[in-house]
Amino acid sequence: CKVYDAETKQAVQDHPAYRLVHDEPHSFTGAEDFRTALTRDAPLTGYGYAFVNRVAGKPIALLRPDPNAVPRIA
């Protein structure tokens, strides 16, 4: 997985979210397992959600909520 700079559209490794997406989204799941779960959720429920937990605006963790527990906005 890559993280892209919104302005330059270039892949970046120095972005605070890079470590979360590429290595470890949080302390109890590896990145590969996390991405697999999101990919599995998408065809089964129609959605693959990730909640970005931030402290002082900096992303510190990605969490996967139960996709059936997230309200749908029509």
Short mmCIF file of C-alpha atoms in Angstrom, two decimals:
data_model
loop_
_atom_site.label_atom_id
_atom_site.label_comp_id
_atom_site.label_asym_id
_atom_site.label_seq_id
_atom_site.Cartn_x
_atom_site.Cartn_y
_atom_site.Cartn_z
CA CYS A 1 0.00 0.00 0.00
CA LYS A 2 1.09 3.53 -0.67
CA VAL A 3 0.26 6.91 0.81
CA TYR A 4 -0.04 9.79 -1.64
CA ASP A 5 0.47 13.49 -1.05
CA ALA A 6 -2.82 15.25 -1.79
CA GLU A 7 -1.17 18.19 -3.52
CA THR A 8 1.61 16.57 -5.55
CA LYS A 9 -0.16 13.23 -6.14
CA GLN A 10 3.20 11.55 -5.49
CA ALA A 11 3.72 8.51 -3.27
CA VAL A 12 5.38 9.52 0.01
CA GLN A 13 6.99 7.56 2.82
CA ASP A 14 7.51 10.45 5.24
CA HIS A 15 3.77 11.01 5.85
CA PRO A 16 2.54 10.18 9.40
CA ALA A 17 0.00 7.71 7.96
CA TYR A 18 2.59 5.72 6.00
CA ARG A 19 3.63 3.56 8.96
CA LEU A 20 -0.03 2.84 9.76
CA VAL A 21 -0.92 1.75 6.25
CA HIS A 22 2.31 0.00 5.39
CA ASP A 23 3.50 -1.58 8.66
CA GLU A 24 1.14 -1.56 11.63
CA PRO A 25 -2.26 0.16 11.83
CA HIS A 26 -2.36 -0.36 15.60
CA SER A 27 -0.62 -2.45 18.24
CA PHE A 28 -2.75 -5.60 17.90
CA THR A 29 -3.02 -6.15 14.12
CA GLY A 30 -0.43 -6.15 11.36
CA ALA A 31 -0.97 -4.14 8.19
CA GLU A 32 -1.52 -7.17 5.95
CA ASP A 33 -4.24 -8.62 8.21
CA PHE A 34 -5.87 -5.20 8.49
CA ARG A 35 -5.96 -4.68 4.71
CA THR A 36 -7.26 -8.23 4.22
CA ALA A 37 -10.13 -7.57 6.64
CA LEU A 38 -11.09 -4.31 4.90
CA THR A 39 -10.92 -6.00 1.49
CA ARG A 40 -13.08 -8.87 2.75
CA ASP A 41 -15.63 -6.45 4.26
CA ALA A 42 -16.14 -4.57 1.00
CA PRO A 43 -17.74 -7.32 -1.13
CA LEU A 44 -19.54 -8.91 1.83
CA THR A 45 -21.16 -5.74 3.19
CA GLY A 46 -20.59 -3.16 0.47
CA TYR A 47 -18.24 -1.16 2.69
CA GLY A 48 -14.69 -1.38 4.04
CA TYR A 49 -14.30 1.18 6.82
CA ALA A 50 -11.24 2.36 8.68
CA PHE A 51 -11.44 4.87 11.52
CA VAL A 52 -8.42 7.17 11.79
CA ASN A 53 -7.58 7.82 15.44
CA ARG A 54 -5.77 11.16 15.69
CA VAL A 55 -3.96 12.99 18.47
CA ALA A 56 -3.31 16.68 17.86
CA GLY A 57 -4.23 16.12 14.22
CA LYS A 58 -1.62 13.39 13.69
CA PRO A 59 -2.88 9.90 12.76
CA ILE A 60 -1.74 7.44 15.42
CA ALA A 61 -3.85 4.36 14.61
CA LEU A 62 -6.28 2.87 12.11
CA LEU A 63 -9.17 0.89 13.57
CA ARG A 64 -11.66 -1.32 11.76
CA PRO A 65 -15.23 -0.89 12.98
CA ASP A 66 -17.85 -3.52 12.31
CA PRO A 67 -19.17 -2.40 8.89
CA ASN A 68 -22.71 -3.35 9.90
CA ALA A 69 -22.52 -1.00 12.90
CA VAL A 70 -21.66 2.09 10.81
CA PRO A 71 -24.71 4.18 9.92
CA ARG A 72 -25.36 4.45 6.18
CA ILE A 73 -25.92 7.91 4.74
CA ALA A 74 -28.16 7.87 1.71
#
